[in-house]
Amino acid sequence: MTIRNILMLGNETLRKKSDPIDFERDNVNCHLEDLRDTLHFFQKEKRIGRAIAAPQIGCLKRMVYMETEGRTIVMINPKIVTKSPETFEVWDSCFSADVAFFCRTLRHQTIDVEYWNEKQEAITETFTGDLSELFQHEIDHLNGILFTDHTIGHHIIMRSEWEKLAAS
């Protein structure tokens, strides 16, 4: 098991654009294991979280690992190809903020994503609602964009306040 440190806001690596994965040269399985093990550790420690992007563990490669709702998705070289004009507001947080606070953000209701999986199969998939928001967040990481860049106004709350809202 390899648990990597998650880079925190302010680390300049999080603002860099990631390079595409090359299946011939890059150790995809190693990156995948690092992402999976780190996500599992963080989920257990923080009791929250569904996905992680490679730049968050200091790896500037275009890879996202998601495990939630009984489903696992590995996205390699993902690209959002279409976004619906419909948007929605959502409270968003990030492992790179230690999920200490949440920002109100605006995301597209539906997105279409082209990506490769770990078996080198090309996939185009449509995501709506919370999964649309999740993958917009993670793919943003690959482009050096952070969730705080999408904050609507000054709507920021601490995690304890978000948990009260989520419970009501």
Short mmCIF file of N, CA and C in Angstrom, two decimals:
data_model
loop_
_atom_site.label_atom_id
_atom_site.label_comp_id
_atom_site.label_asym_id
_atom_site.label_seq_id
_atom_site.Cartn_x
_atom_site.Cartn_y
_atom_site.Cartn_z
N MET A 1 0.84 -1.17 0.00
CA MET A 1 0.00 0.00 0.00
C MET A 1 0.89 1.24 0.00
N THR A 2 0.58 2.20 -0.90
CA THR A 2 1.34 3.42 -0.99
C THR A 2 0.41 4.61 -0.80
N ILE A 3 0.54 5.26 0.35
CA ILE A 3 -0.25 6.44 0.63
C ILE A 3 0.65 7.65 0.42
N ARG A 4 0.23 8.53 -0.47
CA ARG A 4 1.00 9.73 -0.78
C ARG A 4 0.46 10.91 0.01
N ASN A 5 1.31 11.88 0.27
CA ASN A 5 0.86 13.12 0.88
C ASN A 5 0.03 13.90 -0.12
N ILE A 6 -1.05 14.49 0.35
CA ILE A 6 -1.87 15.33 -0.50
C ILE A 6 -1.34 16.76 -0.41
N LEU A 7 -1.10 17.35 -1.57
CA LEU A 7 -0.61 18.72 -1.62
C LEU A 7 -1.73 19.67 -1.21
N MET A 8 -1.39 20.67 -0.43
CA MET A 8 -2.37 21.62 0.07
C MET A 8 -2.38 22.91 -0.75
N LEU A 9 -3.52 23.62 -0.69
CA LEU A 9 -3.64 24.91 -1.37
C LEU A 9 -2.43 25.75 -1.05
N GLY A 10 -1.93 26.43 -2.04
CA GLY A 10 -0.72 27.22 -1.90
C GLY A 10 0.49 26.54 -2.52
N ASN A 11 0.44 25.21 -2.65
CA ASN A 11 1.54 24.49 -3.29
C ASN A 11 1.47 24.78 -4.80
N GLU A 12 2.54 25.29 -5.36
CA GLU A 12 2.55 25.72 -6.76
C GLU A 12 2.28 24.58 -7.74
N THR A 13 2.54 23.35 -7.36
CA THR A 13 2.29 22.21 -8.25
C THR A 13 0.81 22.12 -8.61
N LEU A 14 -0.07 22.49 -7.69
CA LEU A 14 -1.51 22.41 -7.95
C LEU A 14 -1.97 23.37 -9.04
N ARG A 15 -1.15 24.35 -9.36
CA ARG A 15 -1.50 25.34 -10.40
C ARG A 15 -0.87 25.01 -11.76
N LYS A 16 -0.20 23.88 -11.85
CA LYS A 16 0.43 23.49 -13.11
C LYS A 16 -0.48 22.57 -13.91
N LYS A 17 -0.33 22.64 -15.22
CA LYS A 17 -1.09 21.77 -16.11
C LYS A 17 -0.40 20.41 -16.20
N SER A 18 -1.18 19.36 -16.12
CA SER A 18 -0.64 18.00 -16.15
C SER A 18 -0.36 17.53 -17.57
N ASP A 19 0.61 16.64 -17.68
CA ASP A 19 0.97 16.05 -18.96
C ASP A 19 0.12 14.81 -19.23
N PRO A 20 -0.14 14.53 -20.50
CA PRO A 20 -0.90 13.30 -20.82
C PRO A 20 -0.13 12.05 -20.39
N ILE A 21 -0.88 11.04 -20.06
CA ILE A 21 -0.31 9.72 -19.77
C ILE A 21 0.07 9.07 -21.09
N ASP A 22 1.23 8.48 -21.13
CA ASP A 22 1.68 7.69 -22.28
C ASP A 22 1.71 6.24 -21.80
N PHE A 23 0.82 5.43 -22.34
CA PHE A 23 0.70 4.04 -21.89
C PHE A 23 1.99 3.25 -22.07
N GLU A 24 2.82 3.64 -23.03
CA GLU A 24 4.07 2.92 -23.28
C GLU A 24 5.17 3.28 -22.28
N ARG A 25 5.18 4.54 -21.84
CA ARG A 25 6.28 5.02 -20.98
C ARG A 25 5.91 5.18 -19.51
N ASP A 26 4.66 5.49 -19.22
CA ASP A 26 4.25 5.76 -17.84
C ASP A 26 3.77 4.49 -17.15
N ASN A 27 4.09 4.38 -15.90
CA ASN A 27 3.66 3.24 -15.10
C ASN A 27 2.24 3.50 -14.60
N VAL A 28 1.26 3.22 -15.43
CA VAL A 28 -0.14 3.51 -15.12
C VAL A 28 -0.58 2.79 -13.85
N ASN A 29 -0.19 1.53 -13.69
CA ASN A 29 -0.62 0.78 -12.50
C ASN A 29 -0.06 1.38 -11.22
N CYS A 30 1.15 1.88 -11.26
CA CYS A 30 1.74 2.51 -10.08
C CYS A 30 0.98 3.78 -9.71
N HIS A 31 0.70 4.62 -10.70
CA HIS A 31 -0.08 5.84 -10.46
C HIS A 31 -1.45 5.48 -9.92
N LEU A 32 -2.07 4.47 -10.51
CA LEU A 32 -3.41 4.04 -10.09
C LEU A 32 -3.41 3.56 -8.64
N GLU A 33 -2.44 2.76 -8.28
CA GLU A 33 -2.35 2.27 -6.90
C GLU A 33 -2.13 3.42 -5.91
N ASP A 34 -1.28 4.36 -6.26
CA ASP A 34 -1.03 5.51 -5.39
C ASP A 34 -2.31 6.31 -5.18
N LEU A 35 -3.04 6.56 -6.26
CA LEU A 35 -4.29 7.31 -6.16
C LEU A 35 -5.32 6.55 -5.33
N ARG A 36 -5.48 5.27 -5.61
CA ARG A 36 -6.46 4.46 -4.88
C ARG A 36 -6.13 4.39 -3.39
N ASP A 37 -4.90 4.08 -3.06
CA ASP A 37 -4.51 3.94 -1.65
C ASP A 37 -4.64 5.26 -0.90
N THR A 38 -4.26 6.35 -1.56
CA THR A 38 -4.36 7.66 -0.92
C THR A 38 -5.82 8.05 -0.73
N LEU A 39 -6.65 7.79 -1.73
CA LEU A 39 -8.08 8.09 -1.59
C LEU A 39 -8.69 7.28 -0.44
N HIS A 40 -8.42 6.00 -0.39
CA HIS A 40 -8.97 5.16 0.69
C HIS A 40 -8.55 5.66 2.06
N PHE A 41 -7.28 6.01 2.20
CA PHE A 41 -6.78 6.52 3.48
C PHE A 41 -7.50 7.81 3.86
N PHE A 42 -7.61 8.72 2.90
CA PHE A 42 -8.22 10.01 3.19
C PHE A 42 -9.71 9.84 3.49
N GLN A 43 -10.40 8.97 2.75
CA GLN A 43 -11.82 8.72 3.02
C GLN A 43 -12.00 8.21 4.45
N LYS A 44 -11.14 7.31 4.86
CA LYS A 44 -11.24 6.75 6.21
C LYS A 44 -10.92 7.80 7.27
N GLU A 45 -9.88 8.59 7.02
CA GLU A 45 -9.46 9.60 7.99
C GLU A 45 -10.44 10.76 8.10
N LYS A 46 -10.96 11.23 6.98
CA LYS A 46 -11.81 12.43 6.96
C LYS A 46 -13.31 12.12 6.86
N ARG A 47 -13.65 10.86 6.60
CA ARG A 47 -15.05 10.44 6.47
C ARG A 47 -15.78 11.18 5.34
N ILE A 48 -15.06 11.47 4.29
CA ILE A 48 -15.64 12.20 3.16
C ILE A 48 -14.72 11.99 1.95
N GLY A 49 -15.26 12.20 0.78
CA GLY A 49 -14.44 12.18 -0.44
C GLY A 49 -14.83 11.06 -1.38
N ARG A 50 -14.77 11.38 -2.66
CA ARG A 50 -15.16 10.41 -3.68
C ARG A 50 -14.10 10.19 -4.74
N ALA A 51 -13.20 11.17 -4.93
CA ALA A 51 -12.24 11.06 -6.03
C ALA A 51 -11.00 11.87 -5.72
N ILE A 52 -9.96 11.57 -6.51
CA ILE A 52 -8.69 12.27 -6.37
C ILE A 52 -8.03 12.35 -7.74
N ALA A 53 -7.33 13.46 -7.97
CA ALA A 53 -6.61 13.67 -9.22
C ALA A 53 -5.11 13.57 -8.95
N ALA A 54 -4.38 13.08 -9.92
CA ALA A 54 -2.94 12.85 -9.76
C ALA A 54 -2.15 14.08 -9.28
N PRO A 55 -2.45 15.30 -9.75
CA PRO A 55 -1.68 16.44 -9.25
C PRO A 55 -1.78 16.64 -7.73
N GLN A 56 -2.85 16.17 -7.14
CA GLN A 56 -3.02 16.33 -5.70
C GLN A 56 -2.00 15.53 -4.90
N ILE A 57 -1.39 14.52 -5.53
CA ILE A 57 -0.34 13.75 -4.86
C ILE A 57 1.03 14.05 -5.48
N GLY A 58 1.09 15.18 -6.20
CA GLY A 58 2.37 15.63 -6.76
C GLY A 58 2.75 15.00 -8.07
N CYS A 59 1.84 14.30 -8.72
CA CYS A 59 2.10 13.64 -10.00
C CYS A 59 1.40 14.42 -11.10
N LEU A 60 2.16 15.13 -11.90
CA LEU A 60 1.57 15.96 -12.95
C LEU A 60 1.25 15.14 -14.20
N LYS A 61 0.36 14.19 -14.02
CA LYS A 61 -0.14 13.33 -15.10
C LYS A 61 -1.66 13.43 -15.13
N ARG A 62 -2.24 13.25 -16.30
CA ARG A 62 -3.69 13.40 -16.48
C ARG A 62 -4.42 12.09 -16.10
N MET A 63 -4.62 11.94 -14.80
CA MET A 63 -5.29 10.75 -14.29
C MET A 63 -6.17 11.12 -13.10
N VAL A 64 -7.38 10.54 -13.08
CA VAL A 64 -8.34 10.72 -11.99
C VAL A 64 -8.81 9.36 -11.55
N TYR A 65 -8.93 9.19 -10.24
CA TYR A 65 -9.46 7.94 -9.67
C TYR A 65 -10.69 8.28 -8.83
N MET A 66 -11.81 7.61 -9.12
CA MET A 66 -13.05 7.83 -8.39
C MET A 66 -13.56 6.49 -7.88
N GLU A 67 -13.96 6.48 -6.61
CA GLU A 67 -14.57 5.29 -6.05
C GLU A 67 -15.67 5.73 -5.09
N THR A 68 -16.89 5.47 -5.48
CA THR A 68 -18.05 5.85 -4.67
C THR A 68 -19.29 5.18 -5.23
N GLU A 69 -20.33 5.19 -4.44
CA GLU A 69 -21.63 4.71 -4.89
C GLU A 69 -21.53 3.34 -5.57
N GLY A 70 -20.66 2.49 -5.05
CA GLY A 70 -20.52 1.15 -5.61
C GLY A 70 -19.89 1.11 -6.98
N ARG A 71 -19.20 2.18 -7.36
CA ARG A 71 -18.63 2.26 -8.70
C ARG A 71 -17.21 2.82 -8.63
N THR A 72 -16.34 2.28 -9.46
CA THR A 72 -14.98 2.79 -9.59
C THR A 72 -14.77 3.24 -11.02
N ILE A 73 -14.19 4.42 -11.18
CA ILE A 73 -13.87 4.93 -12.52
C ILE A 73 -12.42 5.41 -12.50
N VAL A 74 -11.65 4.95 -13.46
CA VAL A 74 -10.30 5.43 -13.68
C VAL A 74 -10.33 6.21 -14.99
N MET A 75 -10.01 7.48 -14.91
CA MET A 75 -9.97 8.33 -16.11
C MET A 75 -8.52 8.66 -16.42
N ILE A 76 -8.10 8.29 -17.61
CA ILE A 76 -6.76 8.62 -18.08
C ILE A 76 -6.92 9.55 -19.28
N ASN A 77 -6.22 10.67 -19.22
CA ASN A 77 -6.29 11.70 -20.26
C ASN A 77 -7.72 12.15 -20.53
N PRO A 78 -8.49 12.44 -19.47
CA PRO A 78 -9.88 12.85 -19.69
C PRO A 78 -9.99 14.24 -20.31
N LYS A 79 -11.05 14.39 -21.07
CA LYS A 79 -11.31 15.67 -21.72
C LYS A 79 -12.81 15.87 -21.73
N ILE A 80 -13.26 17.00 -21.20
CA ILE A 80 -14.68 17.34 -21.28
C ILE A 80 -14.93 17.85 -22.69
N VAL A 81 -15.82 17.15 -23.41
CA VAL A 81 -16.06 17.51 -24.81
C VAL A 81 -17.32 18.35 -24.98
N THR A 82 -18.29 18.19 -24.09
CA THR A 82 -19.48 19.06 -24.12
C THR A 82 -19.93 19.34 -22.70
N LYS A 83 -20.50 20.53 -22.54
CA LYS A 83 -21.08 20.95 -21.27
C LYS A 83 -22.47 21.49 -21.56
N SER A 84 -23.42 21.10 -20.74
CA SER A 84 -24.78 21.61 -20.93
C SER A 84 -24.83 23.10 -20.59
N PRO A 85 -25.74 23.83 -21.22
CA PRO A 85 -25.89 25.25 -20.83
C PRO A 85 -26.51 25.38 -19.43
N GLU A 86 -27.23 24.34 -18.99
CA GLU A 86 -27.84 24.37 -17.67
C GLU A 86 -26.76 24.21 -16.60
N THR A 87 -26.84 25.02 -15.57
CA THR A 87 -25.89 24.97 -14.48
C THR A 87 -26.62 24.80 -13.16
N PHE A 88 -25.87 24.49 -12.12
CA PHE A 88 -26.43 24.42 -10.78
C PHE A 88 -25.38 24.83 -9.78
N GLU A 89 -25.84 25.27 -8.62
CA GLU A 89 -24.95 25.66 -7.55
C GLU A 89 -24.76 24.48 -6.60
N VAL A 90 -23.54 24.34 -6.09
CA VAL A 90 -23.23 23.23 -5.20
C VAL A 90 -22.14 23.67 -4.23
N TRP A 91 -22.21 23.15 -3.00
CA TRP A 91 -21.12 23.35 -2.04
C TRP A 91 -20.01 22.38 -2.40
N ASP A 92 -18.81 22.88 -2.58
CA ASP A 92 -17.69 22.06 -3.01
C ASP A 92 -16.53 22.24 -2.04
N SER A 93 -15.79 21.16 -1.84
CA SER A 93 -14.58 21.20 -1.03
C SER A 93 -13.52 20.35 -1.72
N CYS A 94 -12.39 20.18 -1.05
CA CYS A 94 -11.28 19.51 -1.72
C CYS A 94 -10.32 18.93 -0.70
N PHE A 95 -9.74 17.78 -1.03
CA PHE A 95 -8.70 17.20 -0.19
C PHE A 95 -7.53 18.18 -0.03
N SER A 96 -7.28 18.96 -1.07
CA SER A 96 -6.16 19.91 -1.02
C SER A 96 -6.47 21.13 -0.15
N ALA A 97 -7.67 21.17 0.39
CA ALA A 97 -8.04 22.17 1.40
C ALA A 97 -8.30 21.45 2.72
N ASP A 98 -7.89 20.19 2.79
CA ASP A 98 -8.09 19.34 3.96
C ASP A 98 -9.58 19.23 4.31
N VAL A 99 -10.44 19.42 3.30
CA VAL A 99 -11.90 19.49 3.46
C VAL A 99 -12.30 20.28 4.71
N ALA A 100 -11.54 21.34 4.98
CA ALA A 100 -11.79 22.18 6.15
C ALA A 100 -12.88 23.21 5.89
N PHE A 101 -13.08 23.56 4.61
CA PHE A 101 -14.11 24.54 4.27
C PHE A 101 -14.73 24.19 2.93
N PHE A 102 -15.90 24.77 2.68
CA PHE A 102 -16.65 24.55 1.46
C PHE A 102 -16.93 25.90 0.80
N CYS A 103 -16.90 25.91 -0.54
CA CYS A 103 -17.22 27.10 -1.32
C CYS A 103 -18.47 26.81 -2.15
N ARG A 104 -19.32 27.79 -2.29
CA ARG A 104 -20.47 27.67 -3.18
C ARG A 104 -19.94 27.89 -4.59
N THR A 105 -20.15 26.90 -5.46
CA THR A 105 -19.62 26.97 -6.82
C THR A 105 -20.73 26.74 -7.84
N LEU A 106 -20.47 27.11 -9.06
CA LEU A 106 -21.41 26.93 -10.17
C LEU A 106 -20.80 25.91 -11.12
N ARG A 107 -21.58 24.87 -11.43
CA ARG A 107 -21.11 23.81 -12.34
C ARG A 107 -22.16 23.51 -13.40
N HIS A 108 -21.73 22.89 -14.48
CA HIS A 108 -22.66 22.49 -15.53
C HIS A 108 -23.43 21.25 -15.09
N GLN A 109 -24.70 21.21 -15.40
CA GLN A 109 -25.56 20.10 -14.99
C GLN A 109 -25.13 18.78 -15.64
N THR A 110 -24.72 18.84 -16.89
CA THR A 110 -24.35 17.63 -17.63
C THR A 110 -23.06 17.88 -18.40
N ILE A 111 -22.19 16.88 -18.39
CA ILE A 111 -20.96 16.94 -19.19
C ILE A 111 -20.76 15.61 -19.90
N ASP A 112 -20.11 15.66 -21.04
CA ASP A 112 -19.66 14.47 -21.75
C ASP A 112 -18.14 14.45 -21.66
N VAL A 113 -17.59 13.31 -21.23
CA VAL A 113 -16.15 13.19 -21.03
C VAL A 113 -15.61 12.04 -21.89
N GLU A 114 -14.55 12.33 -22.62
CA GLU A 114 -13.81 11.29 -23.34
C GLU A 114 -12.57 10.98 -22.51
N TYR A 115 -12.31 9.69 -22.31
CA TYR A 115 -11.13 9.29 -21.55
C TYR A 115 -10.78 7.85 -21.90
N TRP A 116 -9.63 7.44 -21.42
CA TRP A 116 -9.18 6.05 -21.53
C TRP A 116 -9.26 5.45 -20.13
N ASN A 117 -9.58 4.16 -20.05
CA ASN A 117 -9.51 3.51 -18.74
C ASN A 117 -8.17 2.80 -18.61
N GLU A 118 -7.97 2.14 -17.48
CA GLU A 118 -6.68 1.49 -17.21
C GLU A 118 -6.41 0.31 -18.14
N LYS A 119 -7.43 -0.16 -18.86
CA LYS A 119 -7.25 -1.25 -19.83
C LYS A 119 -7.00 -0.71 -21.24
N GLN A 120 -6.78 0.59 -21.33
CA GLN A 120 -6.53 1.28 -22.59
C GLN A 120 -7.73 1.26 -23.52
N GLU A 121 -8.91 1.24 -22.94
CA GLU A 121 -10.15 1.30 -23.71
C GLU A 121 -10.62 2.74 -23.75
N ALA A 122 -10.96 3.21 -24.96
CA ALA A 122 -11.49 4.57 -25.11
C ALA A 122 -12.95 4.58 -24.69
N ILE A 123 -13.33 5.58 -23.90
CA ILE A 123 -14.68 5.67 -23.36
C ILE A 123 -15.18 7.10 -23.52
N THR A 124 -16.43 7.24 -23.88
CA THR A 124 -17.12 8.53 -23.81
C THR A 124 -18.31 8.30 -22.90
N GLU A 125 -18.43 9.13 -21.88
CA GLU A 125 -19.47 8.92 -20.88
C GLU A 125 -20.11 10.26 -20.52
N THR A 126 -21.42 10.21 -20.28
CA THR A 126 -22.16 11.38 -19.86
C THR A 126 -22.37 11.33 -18.36
N PHE A 127 -22.12 12.45 -17.70
CA PHE A 127 -22.33 12.56 -16.26
C PHE A 127 -23.27 13.72 -15.98
N THR A 128 -24.17 13.50 -15.03
CA THR A 128 -25.10 14.55 -14.65
C THR A 128 -25.06 14.76 -13.14
N GLY A 129 -25.56 15.93 -12.72
CA GLY A 129 -25.70 16.21 -11.30
C GLY A 129 -24.40 16.11 -10.54
N ASP A 130 -24.44 15.34 -9.43
CA ASP A 130 -23.27 15.30 -8.54
C ASP A 130 -22.04 14.70 -9.20
N LEU A 131 -22.21 13.73 -10.11
CA LEU A 131 -21.03 13.18 -10.80
C LEU A 131 -20.49 14.17 -11.84
N SER A 132 -21.37 14.96 -12.42
CA SER A 132 -20.91 16.01 -13.32
C SER A 132 -20.05 17.00 -12.55
N GLU A 133 -20.53 17.42 -11.39
CA GLU A 133 -19.77 18.35 -10.54
C GLU A 133 -18.44 17.74 -10.12
N LEU A 134 -18.48 16.48 -9.71
CA LEU A 134 -17.27 15.80 -9.25
C LEU A 134 -16.20 15.77 -10.33
N PHE A 135 -16.58 15.36 -11.54
CA PHE A 135 -15.57 15.23 -12.60
C PHE A 135 -15.13 16.59 -13.15
N GLN A 136 -15.99 17.60 -13.10
CA GLN A 136 -15.52 18.94 -13.45
C GLN A 136 -14.44 19.37 -12.47
N HIS A 137 -14.67 19.11 -11.18
CA HIS A 137 -13.70 19.45 -10.13
C HIS A 137 -12.38 18.72 -10.38
N GLU A 138 -12.43 17.41 -10.60
CA GLU A 138 -11.20 16.62 -10.74
C GLU A 138 -10.46 16.95 -12.03
N ILE A 139 -11.17 17.13 -13.12
CA ILE A 139 -10.52 17.46 -14.40
C ILE A 139 -9.92 18.87 -14.32
N ASP A 140 -10.57 19.76 -13.57
CA ASP A 140 -9.96 21.07 -13.33
C ASP A 140 -8.57 20.93 -12.72
N HIS A 141 -8.42 20.00 -11.76
CA HIS A 141 -7.11 19.79 -11.14
C HIS A 141 -6.04 19.50 -12.20
N LEU A 142 -6.40 18.77 -13.24
CA LEU A 142 -5.45 18.41 -14.29
C LEU A 142 -5.00 19.63 -15.09
N ASN A 143 -5.79 20.69 -15.00
CA ASN A 143 -5.51 21.92 -15.74
C ASN A 143 -5.03 23.05 -14.83
N GLY A 144 -4.71 22.73 -13.58
CA GLY A 144 -4.21 23.73 -12.65
C GLY A 144 -5.28 24.67 -12.11
N ILE A 145 -6.52 24.24 -12.20
CA ILE A 145 -7.65 25.05 -11.73
C ILE A 145 -8.16 24.45 -10.42
N LEU A 146 -8.44 25.31 -9.45
CA LEU A 146 -8.90 24.84 -8.14
C LEU A 146 -10.36 25.21 -7.91
N PHE A 147 -11.01 24.49 -7.02
CA PHE A 147 -12.43 24.73 -6.75
C PHE A 147 -12.68 26.16 -6.26
N THR A 148 -11.71 26.74 -5.59
CA THR A 148 -11.86 28.11 -5.11
C THR A 148 -11.94 29.11 -6.27
N ASP A 149 -11.46 28.73 -7.44
CA ASP A 149 -11.55 29.59 -8.62
C ASP A 149 -13.00 29.73 -9.09
N HIS A 150 -13.86 28.82 -8.66
CA HIS A 150 -15.27 28.82 -9.08
C HIS A 150 -16.21 29.36 -8.01
N THR A 151 -15.66 29.91 -6.94
CA THR A 151 -16.49 30.40 -5.84
C THR A 151 -17.44 31.50 -6.34
N ILE A 152 -18.71 31.35 -5.96
CA ILE A 152 -19.73 32.35 -6.28
C ILE A 152 -19.71 33.39 -5.15
N GLY A 153 -19.42 34.62 -5.52
CA GLY A 153 -19.38 35.68 -4.50
C GLY A 153 -18.37 35.32 -3.42
N HIS A 154 -18.77 35.48 -2.20
CA HIS A 154 -17.90 35.16 -1.08
C HIS A 154 -18.53 34.06 -0.24
N HIS A 155 -19.19 33.12 -0.87
CA HIS A 155 -19.90 32.06 -0.16
C HIS A 155 -18.93 30.95 0.22
N ILE A 156 -18.35 31.09 1.39
CA ILE A 156 -17.41 30.11 1.93
C ILE A 156 -17.84 29.80 3.36
N ILE A 157 -17.92 28.50 3.69
CA ILE A 157 -18.27 28.11 5.05
C ILE A 157 -17.32 27.02 5.54
N MET A 158 -17.18 26.93 6.84
CA MET A 158 -16.35 25.89 7.43
C MET A 158 -17.10 24.55 7.34
N ARG A 159 -16.35 23.46 7.41
CA ARG A 159 -16.95 22.13 7.27
C ARG A 159 -18.04 21.90 8.31
N SER A 160 -17.86 22.35 9.53
CA SER A 160 -18.88 22.12 10.57
C SER A 160 -20.21 22.75 10.18
N GLU A 161 -20.18 23.91 9.54
CA GLU A 161 -21.41 24.57 9.09
C GLU A 161 -22.01 23.81 7.89
N TRP A 162 -21.16 23.35 7.00
CA TRP A 162 -21.63 22.55 5.87
C TRP A 162 -22.33 21.28 6.36
N GLU A 163 -21.76 20.62 7.36
CA GLU A 163 -22.37 19.40 7.89
C GLU A 163 -23.74 19.69 8.48
N LYS A 164 -23.92 20.84 9.11
CA LYS A 164 -25.25 21.23 9.62
C LYS A 164 -26.22 21.40 8.47
N LEU A 165 -25.78 22.06 7.40
CA LEU A 165 -26.64 22.24 6.23
C LEU A 165 -27.00 20.90 5.58
N ALA A 166 -26.03 20.02 5.47
CA ALA A 166 -26.25 18.72 4.83
C ALA A 166 -27.21 17.86 5.66
N ALA A 167 -27.18 18.03 6.97
CA ALA A 167 -28.05 17.23 7.85
C ALA A 167 -29.49 17.72 7.83
N SER A 168 -29.71 18.96 7.44
CA SER A 168 -31.09 19.50 7.47
C SER A 168 -31.85 19.27 6.20
#
